[in-house]
PDB file of C-alpha atoms in Angstrom:
ATOM      1  CA  UNK A   1     -35.918   6.117  -8.365  1.00 59.00           C
ATOM      2  CA  UNK A   2     -36.476   2.597  -7.131  1.00 65.00           C
ATOM      3  CA  UNK A   3     -38.025   2.437  -3.682  1.00 68.00           C
ATOM      4  CA  UNK A   4     -35.138   0.452  -2.222  1.00 67.00           C
ATOM      5  CA  UNK A   5     -32.349   2.702  -3.558  1.00 70.00           C
ATOM      6  CA  UNK A   6     -30.625   4.636  -0.797  1.00 69.00           C
ATOM      7  CA  UNK A   7     -27.935   6.446  -2.761  1.00 68.00           C
ATOM      8  CA  UNK A   8     -28.597   9.937  -4.124  1.00 70.00           C
ATOM      9  CA  UNK A   9     -31.969  10.191  -2.358  1.00 75.00           C
ATOM     10  CA  UNK A  10     -32.846  12.825   0.251  1.00 80.00           C
ATOM     11  CA  UNK A  11     -33.351  11.335   3.702  1.00 81.00           C
ATOM     12  CA  UNK A  12     -31.548   8.106   2.819  1.00 78.00           C
ATOM     13  CA  UNK A  13     -28.015   7.105   3.702  1.00 81.00           C
ATOM     14  CA  UNK A  14     -25.734   4.154   4.237  1.00 80.00           C
ATOM     15  CA  UNK A  15     -27.233   3.977   7.730  1.00 85.00           C
ATOM     16  CA  UNK A  16     -30.807   3.596   6.477  1.00 84.00           C
ATOM     17  CA  UNK A  17     -29.636   1.036   3.901  1.00 83.00           C
ATOM     18  CA  UNK A  18     -27.814  -0.992   6.568  1.00 86.00           C
ATOM     19  CA  UNK A  19     -30.852  -0.880   8.858  1.00 88.00           C
ATOM     20  CA  UNK A  20     -33.092  -2.115   6.032  1.00 86.00           C
ATOM     21  CA  UNK A  21     -30.747  -5.030   5.266  1.00 88.00           C
ATOM     22  CA  UNK A  22     -30.438  -5.952   8.946  1.00 91.00           C
ATOM     23  CA  UNK A  23     -34.209  -5.809   9.359  1.00 92.00           C
ATOM     24  CA  UNK A  24     -34.768  -8.052   6.321  1.00 90.00           C
ATOM     25  CA  UNK A  25     -32.204 -10.603   7.553  1.00 92.00           C
ATOM     26  CA  UNK A  26     -33.640 -10.693  11.080  1.00 94.00           C
ATOM     27  CA  UNK A  27     -37.173 -11.056   9.708  1.00 94.00           C
ATOM     28  CA  UNK A  28     -36.112 -13.969   7.477  1.00 92.00           C
ATOM     29  CA  UNK A  29     -34.347 -15.724  10.365  1.00 93.00           C
ATOM     30  CA  UNK A  30     -37.361 -15.165  12.655  1.00 94.00           C
ATOM     31  CA  UNK A  31     -39.561 -16.762   9.975  1.00 94.00           C
ATOM     32  CA  UNK A  32     -37.262 -19.798   9.875  1.00 93.00           C
ATOM     33  CA  UNK A  33     -35.811 -18.960   6.475  1.00 91.00           C
ATOM     34  CA  UNK A  34     -32.173 -19.005   5.424  1.00 88.00           C
ATOM     35  CA  UNK A  35     -30.641 -15.584   4.903  1.00 88.00           C
ATOM     36  CA  UNK A  36     -27.515 -14.731   2.933  1.00 86.00           C
ATOM     37  CA  UNK A  37     -25.846 -11.402   2.270  1.00 85.00           C
ATOM     38  CA  UNK A  38     -23.555 -10.667  -0.682  1.00 82.00           C
ATOM     39  CA  UNK A  39     -21.588  -7.418  -0.577  1.00 78.00           C
ATOM     40  CA  UNK A  40     -20.084  -5.836  -3.680  1.00 73.00           C
ATOM     41  CA  UNK A  41     -17.572  -3.001  -3.741  1.00 70.00           C
ATOM     42  CA  UNK A  42     -18.722  -0.544  -6.391  1.00 66.00           C
ATOM     43  CA  UNK A  43     -16.354   2.230  -5.328  1.00 63.00           C
ATOM     44  CA  UNK A  44     -14.937   2.464  -8.845  1.00 71.00           C
ATOM     45  CA  UNK A  45     -18.319   2.140 -10.545  1.00 71.00           C
ATOM     46  CA  UNK A  46     -18.164   5.608 -12.091  1.00 70.00           C
ATOM     47  CA  UNK A  47     -15.023   4.516 -13.944  1.00 76.00           C
ATOM     48  CA  UNK A  48     -17.035   1.858 -15.798  1.00 79.00           C
ATOM     49  CA  UNK A  49     -19.706   4.080 -17.345  1.00 81.00           C
ATOM     50  CA  UNK A  50     -19.388   3.409 -21.092  1.00 86.00           C
ATOM     51  CA  UNK A  51     -19.949   6.636 -23.038  1.00 87.00           C
ATOM     52  CA  UNK A  52     -21.693   5.001 -26.011  1.00 89.00           C
ATOM     53  CA  UNK A  53     -24.057   3.004 -23.786  1.00 86.00           C
ATOM     54  CA  UNK A  54     -24.823   6.065 -21.665  1.00 85.00           C
ATOM     55  CA  UNK A  55     -25.680   8.191 -24.715  1.00 88.00           C
ATOM     56  CA  UNK A  56     -27.832   5.397 -26.157  1.00 89.00           C
ATOM     57  CA  UNK A  57     -29.653   5.018 -22.821  1.00 86.00           C
ATOM     58  CA  UNK A  58     -30.292   8.771 -22.685  1.00 84.00           C
ATOM     59  CA  UNK A  59     -31.737   8.595 -26.185  1.00 88.00           C
ATOM     60  CA  UNK A  60     -33.852   5.439 -25.875  1.00 87.00           C
ATOM     61  CA  UNK A  61     -34.970   5.496 -22.239  1.00 82.00           C
ATOM     62  CA  UNK A  62     -35.232   9.231 -21.666  1.00 80.00           C
ATOM     63  CA  UNK A  63     -36.039  10.510 -25.154  1.00 87.00           C
ATOM     64  CA  UNK A  64     -33.103  12.892 -25.375  1.00 86.00           C
ATOM     65  CA  UNK A  65     -32.067  13.870 -28.868  1.00 91.00           C
ATOM     66  CA  UNK A  66     -31.011  16.783 -30.996  1.00 92.00           C
ATOM     67  CA  UNK A  67     -28.826  19.439 -29.386  1.00 92.00           C
ATOM     68  CA  UNK A  68     -29.190  18.023 -25.863  1.00 89.00           C
ATOM     69  CA  UNK A  69     -27.881  14.583 -26.806  1.00 90.00           C
ATOM     70  CA  UNK A  70     -25.224  16.177 -29.010  1.00 92.00           C
ATOM     71  CA  UNK A  71     -24.068  18.232 -26.009  1.00 89.00           C
ATOM     72  CA  UNK A  72     -23.652  15.084 -23.897  1.00 84.00           C
ATOM     73  CA  UNK A  73     -21.793  13.357 -26.731  1.00 88.00           C
ATOM     74  CA  UNK A  74     -19.470  16.301 -27.301  1.00 88.00           C
ATOM     75  CA  UNK A  75     -18.840  16.574 -23.551  1.00 84.00           C
ATOM     76  CA  UNK A  76     -17.770  12.924 -23.341  1.00 85.00           C
ATOM     77  CA  UNK A  77     -16.017  12.577 -26.718  1.00 86.00           C
ATOM     78  CA  UNK A  78     -12.339  13.348 -27.083  1.00 86.00           C
ATOM     79  CA  UNK A  79     -11.451  13.150 -23.380  1.00 84.00           C
ATOM     80  CA  UNK A  80      -8.067  11.833 -22.373  1.00 86.00           C
ATOM     81  CA  UNK A  81      -6.052  11.316 -19.239  1.00 84.00           C
ATOM     82  CA  UNK A  82      -2.503  10.769 -18.141  1.00 87.00           C
ATOM     83  CA  UNK A  83      -0.637  10.377 -14.888  1.00 89.00           C
ATOM     84  CA  UNK A  84       2.140  12.723 -13.804  1.00 92.00           C
ATOM     85  CA  UNK A  85       4.408  12.066 -10.866  1.00 93.00           C
ATOM     86  CA  UNK A  86       7.177  14.542 -10.381  1.00 94.00           C
ATOM     87  CA  UNK A  87       8.929  14.922 -13.711  1.00 95.00           C
ATOM     88  CA  UNK A  88       7.557  11.653 -15.122  1.00 95.00           C
ATOM     89  CA  UNK A  89       4.435  11.554 -17.280  1.00 94.00           C
ATOM     90  CA  UNK A  90       2.595   8.492 -18.590  1.00 94.00           C
ATOM     91  CA  UNK A  91       1.381   8.257 -22.172  1.00 94.00           C
ATOM     92  CA  UNK A  92      -1.947   9.941 -22.862  1.00 92.00           C
ATOM     93  CA  UNK A  93      -4.921   7.532 -23.028  1.00 88.00           C
ATOM     94  CA  UNK A  94      -8.207   8.324 -24.773  1.00 89.00           C
ATOM     95  CA  UNK A  95     -11.276   7.555 -22.674  1.00 86.00           C
ATOM     96  CA  UNK A  96     -14.309   5.591 -23.842  1.00 87.00           C
ATOM     97  CA  UNK A  97     -15.710   5.094 -20.381  1.00 85.00           C
ATOM     98  CA  UNK A  98     -15.669   6.763 -17.003  1.00 79.00           C
ATOM     99  CA  UNK A  99     -16.688  10.219 -15.977  1.00 68.00           C
ATOM    100  CA  UNK A 100     -14.472  13.300 -16.150  1.00 63.00           C
ATOM    101  CA  UNK A 101     -12.688  14.131 -12.894  1.00 61.00           C
ATOM    102  CA  UNK A 102     -14.500  16.791 -10.901  1.00 57.00           C
ATOM    103  CA  UNK A 103     -17.727  16.208 -12.817  1.00 57.00           C
ATOM    104  CA  UNK A 104     -20.725  17.224 -10.709  1.00 52.00           C
ATOM    105  CA  UNK A 105     -23.166  15.107 -12.748  1.00 55.00           C
ATOM    106  CA  UNK A 106     -21.249  11.844 -12.299  1.00 53.00           C
ATOM    107  CA  UNK A 107     -23.659  10.358  -9.754  1.00 55.00           C
ATOM    108  CA  UNK A 108     -26.757  11.171 -11.777  1.00 56.00           C
ATOM    109  CA  UNK A 109     -25.241   9.734 -14.966  1.00 55.00           C
ATOM    110  CA  UNK A 110     -24.295   6.501 -13.221  1.00 55.00           C
ATOM    111  CA  UNK A 111     -27.796   6.313 -11.742  1.00 58.00           C
ATOM    112  CA  UNK A 112     -29.215   6.711 -15.251  1.00 56.00           C
ATOM    113  CA  UNK A 113     -27.626   3.393 -16.147  1.00 57.00           C
ATOM    114  CA  UNK A 114     -28.770   1.651 -12.969  1.00 54.00           C
ATOM    115  CA  UNK A 115     -32.341   2.914 -12.867  1.00 55.00           C
ATOM    116  CA  UNK A 116     -33.297   1.330 -16.158  1.00 54.00           C
ATOM    117  CA  UNK A 117     -33.034  -2.237 -14.998  1.00 49.00           C
ATOM    118  CA  UNK A 118     -35.541  -4.924 -15.789  1.00 48.00           C
ATOM    119  CA  UNK A 119     -38.698  -5.651 -13.754  1.00 51.00           C
ATOM    120  CA  UNK A 120     -37.254  -9.125 -13.097  1.00 45.00           C
ATOM    121  CA  UNK A 121     -34.468  -7.531 -11.019  1.00 46.00           C
ATOM    122  CA  UNK A 122     -37.018  -5.562  -9.018  1.00 47.00           C
ATOM    123  CA  UNK A 123     -39.036  -8.742  -8.411  1.00 46.00           C
ATOM    124  CA  UNK A 124     -35.928 -10.495  -7.069  1.00 42.00           C
ATOM    125  CA  UNK A 125     -35.162  -7.591  -4.762  1.00 43.00           C
ATOM    126  CA  UNK A 126     -38.660  -7.131  -3.392  1.00 44.00           C
ATOM    127  CA  UNK A 127     -40.000 -10.704  -3.365  1.00 44.00           C
ATOM    128  CA  UNK A 128     -40.246 -12.551  -0.051  1.00 48.00           C
ATOM    129  CA  UNK A 129     -37.526 -15.120   0.638  1.00 47.00           C
ATOM    130  CA  UNK A 130     -38.099 -18.677  -0.512  1.00 47.00           C
ATOM    131  CA  UNK A 131     -38.607 -21.066   2.372  1.00 46.00           C
ATOM    132  CA  UNK A 132     -36.269 -24.049   2.469  1.00 47.00           C
ATOM    133  CA  UNK A 133     -38.493 -26.189   4.666  1.00 46.00           C
TER     134      UNK A 133
END
């Protein structure tokens, strides 16, 4: 896992992530640099995991194939959902993305997509701030 990732790592939490961000901002300000913070809400991120992209990533980046990859594909393929409230039920919708409700591997599958990012992203995250003076 990337060094700066706090989620799904033992000994890391939202508290350690917040402390790291605060430390980086204070250090930049102390050095006379401009600091900016952009916050994104990824609370529904698991709902955006595309099944085809996930299976391709497992195959290309992690070398999964044969029965293992077929198991993942069969697990994700043919899933549907609907909403029921009282006596009313919505139409059934077939899923091409998202993770099944109650799935214990949801976090690790989402991380699989995130962990394979380009070195350019890592350079942006870990490079020192650019001075504006």
